[in-house]
Short mmCIF file of C-alpha atoms and ligand atoms in Angstrom, two decimals:
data_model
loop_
_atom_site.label_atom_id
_atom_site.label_comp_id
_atom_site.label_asym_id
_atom_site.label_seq_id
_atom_site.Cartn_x
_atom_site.Cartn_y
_atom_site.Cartn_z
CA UNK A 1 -44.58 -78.98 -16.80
CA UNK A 2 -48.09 -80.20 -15.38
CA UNK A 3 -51.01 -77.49 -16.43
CA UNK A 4 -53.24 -78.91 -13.56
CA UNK A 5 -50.81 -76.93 -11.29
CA UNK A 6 -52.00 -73.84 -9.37
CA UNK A 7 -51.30 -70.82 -11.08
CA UNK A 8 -49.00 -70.02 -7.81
CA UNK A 9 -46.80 -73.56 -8.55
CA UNK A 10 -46.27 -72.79 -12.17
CA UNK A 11 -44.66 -69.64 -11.47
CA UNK A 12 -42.69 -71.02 -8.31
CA UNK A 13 -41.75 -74.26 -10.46
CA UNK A 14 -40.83 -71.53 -13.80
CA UNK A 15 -38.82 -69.36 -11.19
CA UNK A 16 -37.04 -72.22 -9.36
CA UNK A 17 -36.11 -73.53 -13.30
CA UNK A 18 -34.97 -69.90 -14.65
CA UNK A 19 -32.58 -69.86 -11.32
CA UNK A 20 -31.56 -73.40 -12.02
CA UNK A 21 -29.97 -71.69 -15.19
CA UNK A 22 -31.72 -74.29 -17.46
CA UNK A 23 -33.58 -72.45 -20.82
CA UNK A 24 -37.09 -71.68 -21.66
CA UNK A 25 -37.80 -73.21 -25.02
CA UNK A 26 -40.79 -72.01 -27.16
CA UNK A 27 -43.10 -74.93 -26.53
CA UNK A 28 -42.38 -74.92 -22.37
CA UNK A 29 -45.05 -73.47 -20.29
CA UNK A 30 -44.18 -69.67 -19.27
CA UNK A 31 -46.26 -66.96 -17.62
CA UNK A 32 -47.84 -64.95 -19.30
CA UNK A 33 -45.92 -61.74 -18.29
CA UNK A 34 -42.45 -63.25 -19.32
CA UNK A 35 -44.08 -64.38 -23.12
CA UNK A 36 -45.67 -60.10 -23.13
CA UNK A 37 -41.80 -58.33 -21.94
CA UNK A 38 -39.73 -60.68 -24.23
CA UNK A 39 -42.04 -60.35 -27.57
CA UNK A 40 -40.97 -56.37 -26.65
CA UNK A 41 -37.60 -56.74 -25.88
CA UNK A 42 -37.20 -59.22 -28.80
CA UNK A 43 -39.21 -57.40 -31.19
CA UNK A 44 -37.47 -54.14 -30.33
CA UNK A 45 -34.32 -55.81 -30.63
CA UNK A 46 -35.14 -56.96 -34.21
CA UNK A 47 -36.75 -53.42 -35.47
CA UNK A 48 -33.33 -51.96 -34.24
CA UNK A 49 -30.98 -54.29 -36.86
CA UNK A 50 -33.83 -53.30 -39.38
CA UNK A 51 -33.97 -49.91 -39.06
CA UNK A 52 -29.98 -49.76 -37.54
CA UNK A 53 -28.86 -50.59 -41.50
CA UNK A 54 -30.39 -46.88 -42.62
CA UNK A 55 -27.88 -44.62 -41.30
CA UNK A 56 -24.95 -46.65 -42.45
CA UNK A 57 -26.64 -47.62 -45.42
CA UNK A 58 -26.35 -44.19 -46.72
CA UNK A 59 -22.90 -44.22 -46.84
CA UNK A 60 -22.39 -47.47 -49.32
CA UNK A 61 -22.29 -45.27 -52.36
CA UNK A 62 -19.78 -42.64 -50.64
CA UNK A 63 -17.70 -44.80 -49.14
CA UNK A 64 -13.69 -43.67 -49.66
CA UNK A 65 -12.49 -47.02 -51.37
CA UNK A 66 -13.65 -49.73 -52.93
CA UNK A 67 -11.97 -51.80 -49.32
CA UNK A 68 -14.31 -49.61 -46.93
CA UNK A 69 -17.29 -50.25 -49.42
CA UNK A 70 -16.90 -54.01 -49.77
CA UNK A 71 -16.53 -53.96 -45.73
CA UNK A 72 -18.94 -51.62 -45.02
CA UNK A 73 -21.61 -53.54 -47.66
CA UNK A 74 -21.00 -56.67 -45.70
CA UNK A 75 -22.03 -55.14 -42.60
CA UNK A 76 -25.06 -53.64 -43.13
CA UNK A 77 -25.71 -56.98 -45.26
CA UNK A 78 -24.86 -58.68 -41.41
CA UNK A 79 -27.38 -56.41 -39.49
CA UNK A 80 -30.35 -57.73 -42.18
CA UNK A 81 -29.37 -60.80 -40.78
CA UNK A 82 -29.46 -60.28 -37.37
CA UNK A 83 -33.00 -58.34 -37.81
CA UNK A 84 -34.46 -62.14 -39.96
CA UNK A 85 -32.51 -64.06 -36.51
CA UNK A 86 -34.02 -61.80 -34.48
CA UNK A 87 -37.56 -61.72 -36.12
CA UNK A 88 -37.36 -65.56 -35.92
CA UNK A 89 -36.81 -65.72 -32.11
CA UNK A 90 -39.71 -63.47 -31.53
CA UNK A 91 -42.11 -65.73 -33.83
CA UNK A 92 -41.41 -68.56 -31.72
CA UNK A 93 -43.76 -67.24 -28.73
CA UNK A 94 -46.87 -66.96 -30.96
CA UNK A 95 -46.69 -63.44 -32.78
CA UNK A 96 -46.56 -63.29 -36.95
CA UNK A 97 -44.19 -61.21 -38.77
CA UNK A 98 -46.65 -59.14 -39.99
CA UNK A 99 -48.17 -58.24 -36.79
CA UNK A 100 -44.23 -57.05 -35.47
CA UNK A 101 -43.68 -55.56 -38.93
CA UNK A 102 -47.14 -53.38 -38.17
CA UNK A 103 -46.72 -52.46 -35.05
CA UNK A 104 -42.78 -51.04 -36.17
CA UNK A 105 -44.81 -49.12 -39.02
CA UNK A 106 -47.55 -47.19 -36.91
CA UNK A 107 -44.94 -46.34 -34.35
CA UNK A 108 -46.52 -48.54 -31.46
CA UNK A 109 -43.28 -50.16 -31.43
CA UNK A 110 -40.18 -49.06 -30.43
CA UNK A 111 -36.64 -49.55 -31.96
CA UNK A 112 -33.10 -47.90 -30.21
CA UNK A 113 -33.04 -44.36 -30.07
CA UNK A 114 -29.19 -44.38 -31.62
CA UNK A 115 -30.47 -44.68 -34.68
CA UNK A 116 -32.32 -41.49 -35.03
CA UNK A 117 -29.22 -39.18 -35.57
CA UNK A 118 -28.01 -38.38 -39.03
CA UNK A 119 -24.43 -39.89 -40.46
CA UNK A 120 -23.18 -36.82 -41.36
CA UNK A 121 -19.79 -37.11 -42.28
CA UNK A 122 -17.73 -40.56 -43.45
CA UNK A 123 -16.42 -40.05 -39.69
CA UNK A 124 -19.77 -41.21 -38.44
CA UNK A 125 -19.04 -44.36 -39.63
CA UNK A 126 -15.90 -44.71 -38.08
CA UNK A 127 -17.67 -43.66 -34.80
CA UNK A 128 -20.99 -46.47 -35.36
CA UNK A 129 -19.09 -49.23 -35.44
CA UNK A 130 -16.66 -48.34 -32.34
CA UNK A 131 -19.34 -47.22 -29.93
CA UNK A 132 -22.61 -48.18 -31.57
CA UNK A 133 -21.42 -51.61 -32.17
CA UNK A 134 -19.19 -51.26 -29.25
CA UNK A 135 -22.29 -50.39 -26.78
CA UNK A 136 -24.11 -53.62 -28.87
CA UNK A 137 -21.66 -55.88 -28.02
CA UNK A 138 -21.36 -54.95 -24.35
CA UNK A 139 -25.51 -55.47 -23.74
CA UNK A 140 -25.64 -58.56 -26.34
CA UNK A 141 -22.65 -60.08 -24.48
CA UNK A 142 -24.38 -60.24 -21.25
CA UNK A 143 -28.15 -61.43 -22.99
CA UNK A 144 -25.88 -64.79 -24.65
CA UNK A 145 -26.83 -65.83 -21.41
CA UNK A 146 -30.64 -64.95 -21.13
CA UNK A 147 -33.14 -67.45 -20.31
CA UNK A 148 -35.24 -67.69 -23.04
CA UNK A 149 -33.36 -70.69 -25.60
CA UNK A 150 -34.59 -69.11 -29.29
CA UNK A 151 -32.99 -65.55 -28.19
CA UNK A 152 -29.87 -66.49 -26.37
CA UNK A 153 -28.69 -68.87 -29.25
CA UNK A 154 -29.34 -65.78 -31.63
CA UNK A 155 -27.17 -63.73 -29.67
CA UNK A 156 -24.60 -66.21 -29.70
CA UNK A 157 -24.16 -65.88 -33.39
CA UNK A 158 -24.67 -62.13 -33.63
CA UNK A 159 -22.19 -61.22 -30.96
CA UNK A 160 -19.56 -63.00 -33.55
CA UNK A 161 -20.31 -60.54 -36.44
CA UNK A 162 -20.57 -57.91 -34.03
CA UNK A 163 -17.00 -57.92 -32.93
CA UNK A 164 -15.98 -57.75 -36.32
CA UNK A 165 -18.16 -54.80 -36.68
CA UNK A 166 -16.80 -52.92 -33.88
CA UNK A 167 -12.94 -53.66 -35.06
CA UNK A 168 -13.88 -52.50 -38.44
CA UNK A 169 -15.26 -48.87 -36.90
CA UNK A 170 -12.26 -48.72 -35.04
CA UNK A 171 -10.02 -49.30 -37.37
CA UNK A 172 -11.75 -46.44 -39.21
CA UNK A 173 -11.54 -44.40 -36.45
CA UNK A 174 -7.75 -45.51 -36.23
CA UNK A 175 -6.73 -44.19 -39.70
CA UNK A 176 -8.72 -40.79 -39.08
CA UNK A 177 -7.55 -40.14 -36.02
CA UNK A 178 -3.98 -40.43 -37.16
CA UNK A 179 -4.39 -38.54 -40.36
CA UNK A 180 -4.04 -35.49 -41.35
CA UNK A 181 -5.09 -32.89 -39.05
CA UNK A 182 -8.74 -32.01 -41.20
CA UNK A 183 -9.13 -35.87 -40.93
CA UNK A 184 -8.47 -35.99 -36.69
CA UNK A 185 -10.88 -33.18 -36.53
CA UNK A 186 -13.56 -35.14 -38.32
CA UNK A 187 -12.73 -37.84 -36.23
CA UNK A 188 -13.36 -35.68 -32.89
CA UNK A 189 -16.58 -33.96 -34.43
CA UNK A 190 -18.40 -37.44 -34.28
CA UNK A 191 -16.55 -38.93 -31.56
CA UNK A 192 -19.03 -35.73 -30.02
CA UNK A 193 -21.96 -36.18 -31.36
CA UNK A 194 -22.03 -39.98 -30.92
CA UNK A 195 -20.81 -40.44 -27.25
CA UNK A 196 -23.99 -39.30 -25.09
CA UNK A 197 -26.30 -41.23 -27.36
CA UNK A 198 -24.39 -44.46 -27.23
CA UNK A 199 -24.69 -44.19 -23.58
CA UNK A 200 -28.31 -43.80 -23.74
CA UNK A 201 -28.52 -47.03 -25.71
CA UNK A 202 -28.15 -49.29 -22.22
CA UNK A 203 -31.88 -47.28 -21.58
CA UNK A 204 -32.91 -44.88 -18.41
CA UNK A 205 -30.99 -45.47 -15.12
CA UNK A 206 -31.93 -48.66 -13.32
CA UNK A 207 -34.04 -46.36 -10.62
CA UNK A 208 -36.46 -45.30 -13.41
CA UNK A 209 -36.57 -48.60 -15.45
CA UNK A 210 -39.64 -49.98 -15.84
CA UNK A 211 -38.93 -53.52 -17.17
CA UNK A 212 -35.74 -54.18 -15.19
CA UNK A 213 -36.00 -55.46 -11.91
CA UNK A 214 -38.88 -58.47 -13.11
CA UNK A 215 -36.57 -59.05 -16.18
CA UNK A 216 -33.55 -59.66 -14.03
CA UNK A 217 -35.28 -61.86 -11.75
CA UNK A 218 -36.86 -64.35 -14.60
CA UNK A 219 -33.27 -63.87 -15.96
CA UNK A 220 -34.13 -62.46 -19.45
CA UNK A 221 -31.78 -59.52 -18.44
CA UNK A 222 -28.40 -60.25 -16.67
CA UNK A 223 -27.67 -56.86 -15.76
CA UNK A 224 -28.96 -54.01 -15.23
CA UNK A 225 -29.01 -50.77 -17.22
CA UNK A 226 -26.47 -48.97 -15.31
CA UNK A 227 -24.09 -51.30 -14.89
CA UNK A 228 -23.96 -52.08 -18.62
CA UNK A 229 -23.50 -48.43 -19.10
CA UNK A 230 -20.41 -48.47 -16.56
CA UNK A 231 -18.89 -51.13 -18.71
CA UNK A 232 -19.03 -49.65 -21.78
CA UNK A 233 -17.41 -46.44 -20.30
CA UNK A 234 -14.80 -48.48 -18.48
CA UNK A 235 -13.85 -50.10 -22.17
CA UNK A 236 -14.24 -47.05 -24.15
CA UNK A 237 -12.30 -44.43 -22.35
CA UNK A 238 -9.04 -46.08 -22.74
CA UNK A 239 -9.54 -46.40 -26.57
CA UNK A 240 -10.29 -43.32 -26.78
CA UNK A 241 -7.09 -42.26 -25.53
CA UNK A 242 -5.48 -44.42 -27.70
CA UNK A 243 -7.05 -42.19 -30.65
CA UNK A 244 -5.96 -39.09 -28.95
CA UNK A 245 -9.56 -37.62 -29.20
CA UNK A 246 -10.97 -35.83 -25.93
CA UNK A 247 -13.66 -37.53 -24.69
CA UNK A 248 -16.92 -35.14 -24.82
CA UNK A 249 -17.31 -34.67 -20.96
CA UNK A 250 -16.05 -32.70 -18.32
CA UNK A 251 -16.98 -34.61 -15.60
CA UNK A 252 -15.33 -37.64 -16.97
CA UNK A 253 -12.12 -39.03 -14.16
CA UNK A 254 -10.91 -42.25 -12.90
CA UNK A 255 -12.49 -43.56 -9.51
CA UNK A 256 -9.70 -44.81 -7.79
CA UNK A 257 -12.40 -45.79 -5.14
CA UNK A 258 -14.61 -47.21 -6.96
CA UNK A 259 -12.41 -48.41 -9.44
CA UNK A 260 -14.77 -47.40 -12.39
CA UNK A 261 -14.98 -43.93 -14.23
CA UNK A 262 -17.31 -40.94 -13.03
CA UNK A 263 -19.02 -39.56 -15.79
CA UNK A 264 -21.52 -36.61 -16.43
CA UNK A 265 -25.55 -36.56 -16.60
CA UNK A 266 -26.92 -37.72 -19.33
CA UNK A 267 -29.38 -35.44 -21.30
CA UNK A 268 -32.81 -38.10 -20.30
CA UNK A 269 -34.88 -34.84 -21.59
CA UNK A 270 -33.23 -35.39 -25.27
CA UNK A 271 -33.68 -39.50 -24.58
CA UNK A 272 -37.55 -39.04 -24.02
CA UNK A 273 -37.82 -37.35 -26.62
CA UNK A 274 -35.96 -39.69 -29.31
CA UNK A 275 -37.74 -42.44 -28.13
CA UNK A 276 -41.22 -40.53 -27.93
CA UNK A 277 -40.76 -40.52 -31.90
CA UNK A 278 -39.05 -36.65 -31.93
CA UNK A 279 -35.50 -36.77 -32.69
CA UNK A 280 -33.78 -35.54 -35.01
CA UNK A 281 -34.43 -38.55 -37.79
CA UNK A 282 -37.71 -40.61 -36.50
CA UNK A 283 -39.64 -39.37 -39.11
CA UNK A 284 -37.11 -40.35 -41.84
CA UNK A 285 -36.43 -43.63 -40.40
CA UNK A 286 -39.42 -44.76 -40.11
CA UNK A 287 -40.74 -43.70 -43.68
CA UNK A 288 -37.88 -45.37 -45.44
CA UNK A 289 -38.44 -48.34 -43.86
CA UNK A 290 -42.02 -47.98 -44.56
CA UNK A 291 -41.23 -47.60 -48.53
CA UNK A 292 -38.71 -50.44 -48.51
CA UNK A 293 -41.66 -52.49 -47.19
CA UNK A 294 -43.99 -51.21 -49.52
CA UNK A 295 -41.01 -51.77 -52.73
CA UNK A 296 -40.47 -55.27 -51.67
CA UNK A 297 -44.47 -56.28 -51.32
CA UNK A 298 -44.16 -57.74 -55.24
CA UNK A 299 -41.43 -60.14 -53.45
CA UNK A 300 -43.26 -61.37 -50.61
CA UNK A 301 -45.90 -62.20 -53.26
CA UNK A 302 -43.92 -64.25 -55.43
CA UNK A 303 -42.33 -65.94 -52.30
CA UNK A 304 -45.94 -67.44 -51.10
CA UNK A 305 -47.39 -67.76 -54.62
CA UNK A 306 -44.14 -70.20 -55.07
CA UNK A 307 -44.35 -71.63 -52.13
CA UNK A 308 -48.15 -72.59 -52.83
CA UNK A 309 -47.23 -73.94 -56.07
CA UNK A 310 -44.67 -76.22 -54.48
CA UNK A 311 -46.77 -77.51 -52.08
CA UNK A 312 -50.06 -77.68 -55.02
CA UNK A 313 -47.22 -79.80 -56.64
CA UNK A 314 -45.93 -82.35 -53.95
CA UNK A 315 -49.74 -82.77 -52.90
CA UNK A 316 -50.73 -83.50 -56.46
CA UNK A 317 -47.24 -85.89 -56.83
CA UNK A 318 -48.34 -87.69 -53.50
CA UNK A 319 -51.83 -88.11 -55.05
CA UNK A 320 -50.33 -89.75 -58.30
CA UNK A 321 -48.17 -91.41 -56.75
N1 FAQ B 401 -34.05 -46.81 -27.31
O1 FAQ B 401 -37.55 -50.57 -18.57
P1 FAQ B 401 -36.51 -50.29 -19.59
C1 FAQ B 401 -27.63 -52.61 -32.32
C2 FAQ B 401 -37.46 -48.11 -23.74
S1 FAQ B 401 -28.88 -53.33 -31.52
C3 FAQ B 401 -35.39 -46.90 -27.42
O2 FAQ B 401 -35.10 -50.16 -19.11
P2 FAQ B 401 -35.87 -52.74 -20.96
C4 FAQ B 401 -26.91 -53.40 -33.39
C5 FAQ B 401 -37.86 -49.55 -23.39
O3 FAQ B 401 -38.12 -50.27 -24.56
C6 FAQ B 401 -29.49 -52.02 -30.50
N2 FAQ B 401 -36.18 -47.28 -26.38
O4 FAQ B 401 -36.63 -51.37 -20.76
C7 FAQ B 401 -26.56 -52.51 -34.49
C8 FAQ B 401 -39.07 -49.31 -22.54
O5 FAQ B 401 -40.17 -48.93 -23.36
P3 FAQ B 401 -41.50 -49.88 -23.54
C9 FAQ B 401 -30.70 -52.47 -29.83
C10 FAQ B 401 -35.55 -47.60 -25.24
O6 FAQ B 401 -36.43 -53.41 -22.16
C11 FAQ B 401 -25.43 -51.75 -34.45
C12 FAQ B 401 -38.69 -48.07 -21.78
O7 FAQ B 401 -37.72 -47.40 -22.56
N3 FAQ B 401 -30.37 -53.39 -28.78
O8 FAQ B 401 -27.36 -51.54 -32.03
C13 FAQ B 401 -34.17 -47.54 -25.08
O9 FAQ B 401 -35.82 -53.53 -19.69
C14 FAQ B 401 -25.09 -50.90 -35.50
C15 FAQ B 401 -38.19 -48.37 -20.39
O10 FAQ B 401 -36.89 -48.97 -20.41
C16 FAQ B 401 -31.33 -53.99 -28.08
O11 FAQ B 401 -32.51 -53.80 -28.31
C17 FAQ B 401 -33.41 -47.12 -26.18
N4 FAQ B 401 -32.07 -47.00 -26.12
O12 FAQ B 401 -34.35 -52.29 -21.26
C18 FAQ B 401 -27.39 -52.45 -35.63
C19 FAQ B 401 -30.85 -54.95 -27.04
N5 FAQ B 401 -33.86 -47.91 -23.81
O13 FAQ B 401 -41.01 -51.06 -24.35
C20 FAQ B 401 -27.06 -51.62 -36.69
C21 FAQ B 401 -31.98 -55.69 -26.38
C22 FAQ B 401 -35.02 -48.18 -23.19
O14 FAQ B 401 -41.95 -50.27 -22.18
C23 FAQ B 401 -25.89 -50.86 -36.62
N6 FAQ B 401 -32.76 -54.85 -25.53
N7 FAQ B 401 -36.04 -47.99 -24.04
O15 FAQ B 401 -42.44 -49.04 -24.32
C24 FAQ B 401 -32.44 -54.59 -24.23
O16 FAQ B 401 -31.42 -55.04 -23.73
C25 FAQ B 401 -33.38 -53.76 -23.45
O17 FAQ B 401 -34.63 -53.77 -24.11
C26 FAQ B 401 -32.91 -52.29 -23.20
C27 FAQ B 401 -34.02 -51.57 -22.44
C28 FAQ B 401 -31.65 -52.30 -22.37
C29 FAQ B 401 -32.66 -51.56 -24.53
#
């Protein structure tokens, strides 16, 4: 694009180029607003893989065979992955690692509220992976398509390994669910405490969303928050039926007119507060991932001290050479 354009043309010519569907690609010109909201959403995005692998985490060791652990290592192995994807799409507009990493630590940065309620029972993982990962899928689905290149190619690959992940929650929930009657209760008990915060993963209703209506327009969001929401309810209802386990709201019935499912009010009160750093885990999260930071420093150190040495040695080769 040509900088000696008014300010007014660059953002016409960006617009008229995000509604052409082409992609924004790190080195293209972009305003300045559309670099600030997707090094949040991004960054967010990335703390949330991070910080998403602590609740599951804690079950590796419990696990009830060595099949779940072996499945369940792998997929808390895939969300470190999507975090380093993720983490790489956000350093691609200009921001370091460390400066993301810092701003997750002092709590200026936010990460999804799901993952500040405790995995209390082997259930809970059952219930992650079905509506956690379910609710994932149904957001990351729809932002394969966003306009910025780096982060629409990462969600290409992630939704992959997410579909496994859901399956494999499923299929958890599957074998408790038609267990023995101790087991189908466990199964129910989650299936409770897990519903109203999945749906508060797709964020505050599109009326009091801050970021949506710009985002949707430059095309970094495809959808907006409600509508997500109504998907995932659409999808999930059904399966849970297929569990036989009641779904955790009275005001839950089919729409014949609108041809989606009603549902009840969500709790925002207990949503402000999780993501205002009080529910019931912030505090935990956040200083384990503080302490795994803190544990791994000696690697980061040995990672550039080697990679200094290699390039000492290729400079000093070239020179001999
Ligand atoms: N939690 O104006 P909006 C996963 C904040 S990945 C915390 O609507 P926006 C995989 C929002 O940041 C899960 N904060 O914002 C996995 C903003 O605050 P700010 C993560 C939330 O960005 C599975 C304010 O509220 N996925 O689970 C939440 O347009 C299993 C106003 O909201 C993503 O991050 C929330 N739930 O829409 C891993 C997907 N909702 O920044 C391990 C990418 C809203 O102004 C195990 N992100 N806020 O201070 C998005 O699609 C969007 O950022 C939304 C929010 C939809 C989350």
């Amino acid at each position: 694009m040509d900088y000696r354009m008014e300010n007014q043309e660059l953002l016409d010519k960006f617009q008229a180029y995000v509604d052409a569907e082409n992609k924004v690609e790190a080195k293209d010109w972009m305003p300045d607003g559309y670099r600030k909201t997707l090094i949040r959403q991004i960054a967010q995005h990335a703390h949330s893989e991070v910080v998403g692998m602590l609740p599951e985490g804690n079950w590796i060791t419990r696990a009830p065979s060595l099949r779940r652990k072996a499945i369940l290592l792998a997929k808390v192995q895939d969300e470190a992955g999507h975090g380093l994807y993720l983490y790489s799409a956000v350093e691609t507009m200009g921001v370091t690692r460390d400066q993301l990493i810092d701003e997750l630590h002092t709590g200026k940065a936010k990460y999804s509220s799901i993952f500040n309620y405790p995995t209390i029972s082997w259930a809970d993982i059952g219930a992650i992976g079905w509506l956690v990962d379910g609710a994932a899928i149904v957001n990351q689905v729809s932002l394969q398509r966003t306009s910025y290149g780096p982060y629409s190619r990462a969600m290409i690959r992630i939704c992959k390994e997410e579909s496994f992940h859901q399956r494999q929650g499923y299929e958890i929930m599957i074998a408790l669910a038609k267990g023995t009657p101790e087991q189908k209760r466990m199964a129910q008990d989650a299936f409770n405490r897990w519903w109203w915060p999945s749906l508060m993963m797709f964020g505050p209703s599109d009326a009091n969303s801050e970021h949506s209506a710009q985002n949707i327009r430059w095309k970094i969001k495809r959808h907006g928050n409600d509508e997500l929401r109504q998907k995932f309810v659409d999808m999930t209802v059904p399966q849970a039926e297929y569990l036989g386990l009641t779904i955790p709201d009275p005001d839950l019935r089919w729409n014949e007119e609108r041809g989606h499912y009603d549902f009840g009010d969500i709790n925002w009160d207990e949503f402000n507060q999780v993501i205002r750093g009080n529910g019931p885990c912030n505090k935990q999260r956040l200083e384990a991932r503080k302490k795994a930071h803190e544990d791994g420093a000696w690697v980061r150190d040995a990672a550039v001290a080697y990679a200094r040495k290699q390039q000492e040695k290729s400079r000093t080769g070239e020179a001999a050479a």
